[in-house]
């Protein structure tokens, strides 16, 4: 999978709206409708509606912050290690990049790339050190 496909499929604003904002709004509407139908009094309904609204807002903002962190990790990898990042993503299957584990998967890819770069640097230094002896 290419980095552009990851951006388009999982990290776009459209994706955040479809997978986070819309379900939260639908759940909010359903819960408020049920509260209105089953609620005993207007005061209780108002307090409960405020709590449900804040919970929906919290969920939406929390998922939005999570999406921003993943997007910044993705753009950092595209800027700093484009070839290695493209190679790692090309070897991944669709199941490896599941929606809930996308941040973890990209963090693991970053760790692997940095470890490989460190190991290559260590091998170079060892070769230079062994030549001097």
PDB file of C-alpha atoms in Angstrom:
ATOM      1  CA  UNK A   1       0.000   0.000   0.000  1.00  0.00           C
ATOM      2  CA  UNK A   2       1.341   3.419  -0.872  1.00  0.00           C
ATOM      3  CA  UNK A   3       1.587   6.352   1.549  1.00  0.00           C
ATOM      4  CA  UNK A   4      -0.863   8.265  -0.630  1.00  0.00           C
ATOM      5  CA  UNK A   5      -3.410   5.463  -0.257  1.00  0.00           C
ATOM      6  CA  UNK A   6      -2.924   5.501   3.522  1.00  0.00           C
ATOM      7  CA  UNK A   7      -3.494   9.269   3.544  1.00  0.00           C
ATOM      8  CA  UNK A   8      -6.559   9.023   1.358  1.00  0.00           C
ATOM      9  CA  UNK A   9      -8.121   5.929   2.925  1.00  0.00           C
ATOM     10  CA  UNK A  10      -7.469   6.427   6.663  1.00  0.00           C
ATOM     11  CA  UNK A  11      -6.035   9.860   7.389  1.00  0.00           C
ATOM     12  CA  UNK A  12      -8.252  12.235   5.416  1.00  0.00           C
ATOM     13  CA  UNK A  13     -10.721  14.707   6.873  1.00  0.00           C
ATOM     14  CA  UNK A  14     -13.490  12.905   4.994  1.00  0.00           C
ATOM     15  CA  UNK A  15     -12.588   9.672   6.764  1.00  0.00           C
ATOM     16  CA  UNK A  16     -12.653  11.419  10.153  1.00  0.00           C
ATOM     17  CA  UNK A  17     -16.076  12.874   9.386  1.00  0.00           C
ATOM     18  CA  UNK A  18     -17.505   9.551   8.202  1.00  0.00           C
ATOM     19  CA  UNK A  19     -16.011   7.344  10.913  1.00  0.00           C
ATOM     20  CA  UNK A  20     -16.045   9.661  13.922  1.00  0.00           C
ATOM     21  CA  UNK A  21     -18.312  12.677  13.616  1.00  0.00           C
ATOM     22  CA  UNK A  22     -21.269  10.979  11.908  1.00  0.00           C
ATOM     23  CA  UNK A  23     -21.514   8.023  14.338  1.00  0.00           C
ATOM     24  CA  UNK A  24     -21.207  10.386  17.310  1.00  0.00           C
ATOM     25  CA  UNK A  25     -23.918  12.647  15.895  1.00  0.00           C
ATOM     26  CA  UNK A  26     -26.215   9.709  15.143  1.00  0.00           C
ATOM     27  CA  UNK A  27     -25.694   8.260  18.620  1.00  0.00           C
ATOM     28  CA  UNK A  28     -26.362  11.686  20.141  1.00  0.00           C
ATOM     29  CA  UNK A  29     -29.613  12.063  18.200  1.00  0.00           C
ATOM     30  CA  UNK A  30     -30.784   8.544  19.090  1.00  0.00           C
ATOM     31  CA  UNK A  31     -29.961   8.916  22.792  1.00  0.00           C
ATOM     32  CA  UNK A  32     -31.591  12.334  23.004  1.00  0.00           C
ATOM     33  CA  UNK A  33     -34.686  10.991  21.233  1.00  0.00           C
ATOM     34  CA  UNK A  34     -34.900   8.091  23.667  1.00  0.00           C
ATOM     35  CA  UNK A  35     -34.409  10.423  26.616  1.00  0.00           C
ATOM     36  CA  UNK A  36     -37.193  12.664  25.395  1.00  0.00           C
ATOM     37  CA  UNK A  37     -39.526   9.697  24.948  1.00  0.00           C
ATOM     38  CA  UNK A  38     -38.625   8.028  28.250  1.00  0.00           C
ATOM     39  CA  UNK A  39     -37.457  10.957  30.379  1.00  0.00           C
ATOM     40  CA  UNK A  40     -39.518  11.741  33.465  1.00  0.00           C
ATOM     41  CA  UNK A  41     -39.106  15.525  33.613  1.00  0.00           C
ATOM     42  CA  UNK A  42     -37.717  18.473  31.677  1.00  0.00           C
ATOM     43  CA  UNK A  43     -35.007  19.216  34.274  1.00  0.00           C
ATOM     44  CA  UNK A  44     -33.696  15.670  34.215  1.00  0.00           C
ATOM     45  CA  UNK A  45     -33.824  15.717  30.424  1.00  0.00           C
ATOM     46  CA  UNK A  46     -31.776  18.924  30.271  1.00  0.00           C
ATOM     47  CA  UNK A  47     -29.070  17.642  32.618  1.00  0.00           C
ATOM     48  CA  UNK A  48     -28.858  14.272  30.906  1.00  0.00           C
ATOM     49  CA  UNK A  49     -28.800  15.868  27.452  1.00  0.00           C
ATOM     50  CA  UNK A  50     -25.881  18.077  28.470  1.00  0.00           C
ATOM     51  CA  UNK A  51     -23.938  15.066  29.774  1.00  0.00           C
ATOM     52  CA  UNK A  52     -24.600  13.031  26.628  1.00  0.00           C
ATOM     53  CA  UNK A  53     -23.657  16.015  24.454  1.00  0.00           C
ATOM     54  CA  UNK A  54     -20.367  16.475  26.287  1.00  0.00           C
ATOM     55  CA  UNK A  55     -19.611  12.755  25.967  1.00  0.00           C
ATOM     56  CA  UNK A  56     -20.220  12.909  22.198  1.00  0.00           C
ATOM     57  CA  UNK A  57     -18.070  16.035  21.900  1.00  0.00           C
ATOM     58  CA  UNK A  58     -15.298  14.438  23.950  1.00  0.00           C
ATOM     59  CA  UNK A  59     -15.334  11.322  21.763  1.00  0.00           C
ATOM     60  CA  UNK A  60     -15.202  13.420  18.591  1.00  0.00           C
ATOM     61  CA  UNK A  61     -12.347  15.621  19.825  1.00  0.00           C
ATOM     62  CA  UNK A  62     -10.410  12.674  21.251  1.00  0.00           C
ATOM     63  CA  UNK A  63     -10.596  10.781  17.957  1.00  0.00           C
ATOM     64  CA  UNK A  64      -9.699  13.980  16.110  1.00  0.00           C
ATOM     65  CA  UNK A  65      -6.579  14.428  18.247  1.00  0.00           C
ATOM     66  CA  UNK A  66      -5.656  10.811  17.685  1.00  0.00           C
ATOM     67  CA  UNK A  67      -6.050  11.325  13.926  1.00  0.00           C
ATOM     68  CA  UNK A  68      -3.841  14.446  14.069  1.00  0.00           C
ATOM     69  CA  UNK A  69      -1.087  12.537  15.877  1.00  0.00           C
ATOM     70  CA  UNK A  70      -1.185   9.741  13.314  1.00  0.00           C
ATOM     71  CA  UNK A  71      -1.172  12.252  10.446  1.00  0.00           C
ATOM     72  CA  UNK A  72       1.855  14.052  11.888  1.00  0.00           C
ATOM     73  CA  UNK A  73       3.700  10.737  12.276  1.00  0.00           C
ATOM     74  CA  UNK A  74       2.827   9.863   8.675  1.00  0.00           C
ATOM     75  CA  UNK A  75       4.018  13.226   7.315  1.00  0.00           C
ATOM     76  CA  UNK A  76       7.213  13.042   9.393  1.00  0.00           C
ATOM     77  CA  UNK A  77       8.016   9.631   7.949  1.00  0.00           C
ATOM     78  CA  UNK A  78       7.260  10.853   4.415  1.00  0.00           C
ATOM     79  CA  UNK A  79       9.597  13.808   4.914  1.00  0.00           C
ATOM     80  CA  UNK A  80      12.498  12.174   6.774  1.00  0.00           C
ATOM     81  CA  UNK A  81      12.583   8.597   5.433  1.00  0.00           C
ATOM     82  CA  UNK A  82      10.568   8.516   2.187  1.00  0.00           C
ATOM     83  CA  UNK A  83      12.207   5.519   0.484  1.00  0.00           C
ATOM     84  CA  UNK A  84      12.332   3.250   3.515  1.00  0.00           C
ATOM     85  CA  UNK A  85       8.790   4.246   4.503  1.00  0.00           C
ATOM     86  CA  UNK A  86       7.428   3.494   1.036  1.00  0.00           C
ATOM     87  CA  UNK A  87       9.186   0.138   1.076  1.00  0.00           C
ATOM     88  CA  UNK A  88       7.777  -0.832   4.469  1.00  0.00           C
ATOM     89  CA  UNK A  89       4.252   0.225   3.513  1.00  0.00           C
ATOM     90  CA  UNK A  90       4.463  -1.627   0.197  1.00  0.00           C
ATOM     91  CA  UNK A  91       5.141  -4.891   2.046  1.00  0.00           C
ATOM     92  CA  UNK A  92       2.136  -4.466   4.337  1.00  0.00           C
ATOM     93  CA  UNK A  93      -1.223  -6.026   3.654  1.00  0.00           C
ATOM     94  CA  UNK A  94      -4.611  -4.461   4.150  1.00  0.00           C
ATOM     95  CA  UNK A  95      -5.047  -6.365   7.418  1.00  0.00           C
ATOM     96  CA  UNK A  96      -1.802  -4.950   8.819  1.00  0.00           C
ATOM     97  CA  UNK A  97      -3.157  -1.427   8.503  1.00  0.00           C
ATOM     98  CA  UNK A  98      -6.446  -1.849  10.282  1.00  0.00           C
ATOM     99  CA  UNK A  99      -8.169   1.347  11.338  1.00  0.00           C
ATOM    100  CA  UNK A 100      -7.848   0.901  15.094  1.00  0.00           C
ATOM    101  CA  UNK A 101      -4.213  -0.160  14.956  1.00  0.00           C
ATOM    102  CA  UNK A 102      -3.013   2.336  12.364  1.00  0.00           C
ATOM    103  CA  UNK A 103      -1.130   4.525  14.857  1.00  0.00           C
ATOM    104  CA  UNK A 104       0.549   1.505  16.426  1.00  0.00           C
ATOM    105  CA  UNK A 105       1.454   0.090  13.011  1.00  0.00           C
ATOM    106  CA  UNK A 106       2.999   3.352  11.807  1.00  0.00           C
ATOM    107  CA  UNK A 107       4.916   3.740  15.084  1.00  0.00           C
ATOM    108  CA  UNK A 108       6.263   0.200  14.656  1.00  0.00           C
ATOM    109  CA  UNK A 109       7.297   1.017  11.069  1.00  0.00           C
ATOM    110  CA  UNK A 110       9.108   4.135  12.313  1.00  0.00           C
ATOM    111  CA  UNK A 111      10.883   2.127  15.002  1.00  0.00           C
ATOM    112  CA  UNK A 112      11.983  -0.487  12.462  1.00  0.00           C
ATOM    113  CA  UNK A 113      13.303   2.168  10.086  1.00  0.00           C
ATOM    114  CA  UNK A 114      15.235   3.930  12.854  1.00  0.00           C
ATOM    115  CA  UNK A 115      16.688   0.643  14.127  1.00  0.00           C
ATOM    116  CA  UNK A 116      17.791  -0.303  10.616  1.00  0.00           C
ATOM    117  CA  UNK A 117      19.396   3.125  10.135  1.00  0.00           C
ATOM    118  CA  UNK A 118      21.181   2.841  13.489  1.00  0.00           C
ATOM    119  CA  UNK A 119      22.405  -0.663  12.694  1.00  0.00           C
ATOM    120  CA  UNK A 120      23.705   0.462   9.303  1.00  0.00           C
ATOM    121  CA  UNK A 121      25.524   3.366  10.954  1.00  0.00           C
ATOM    122  CA  UNK A 122      26.993   1.024  13.582  1.00  0.00           C
ATOM    123  CA  UNK A 123      28.200  -1.376  10.885  1.00  0.00           C
ATOM    124  CA  UNK A 124      29.904   1.513   9.060  1.00  0.00           C
ATOM    125  CA  UNK A 125      31.680   2.617  12.220  1.00  0.00           C
ATOM    126  CA  UNK A 126      32.752  -0.953  12.977  1.00  0.00           C
ATOM    127  CA  UNK A 127      34.153  -1.346   9.474  1.00  0.00           C
ATOM    128  CA  UNK A 128      36.074   1.925   9.765  1.00  0.00           C
ATOM    129  CA  UNK A 129      37.373   0.939  13.194  1.00  0.00           C
ATOM    130  CA  UNK A 130      38.489  -2.491  11.952  1.00  0.00           C
ATOM    131  CA  UNK A 131      40.327  -0.961   8.975  1.00  0.00           C
ATOM    132  CA  UNK A 132      42.364   1.306  11.249  1.00  0.00           C
ATOM    133  CA  UNK A 133      43.696  -1.650  13.239  1.00  0.00           C
TER     134      UNK A 133
END
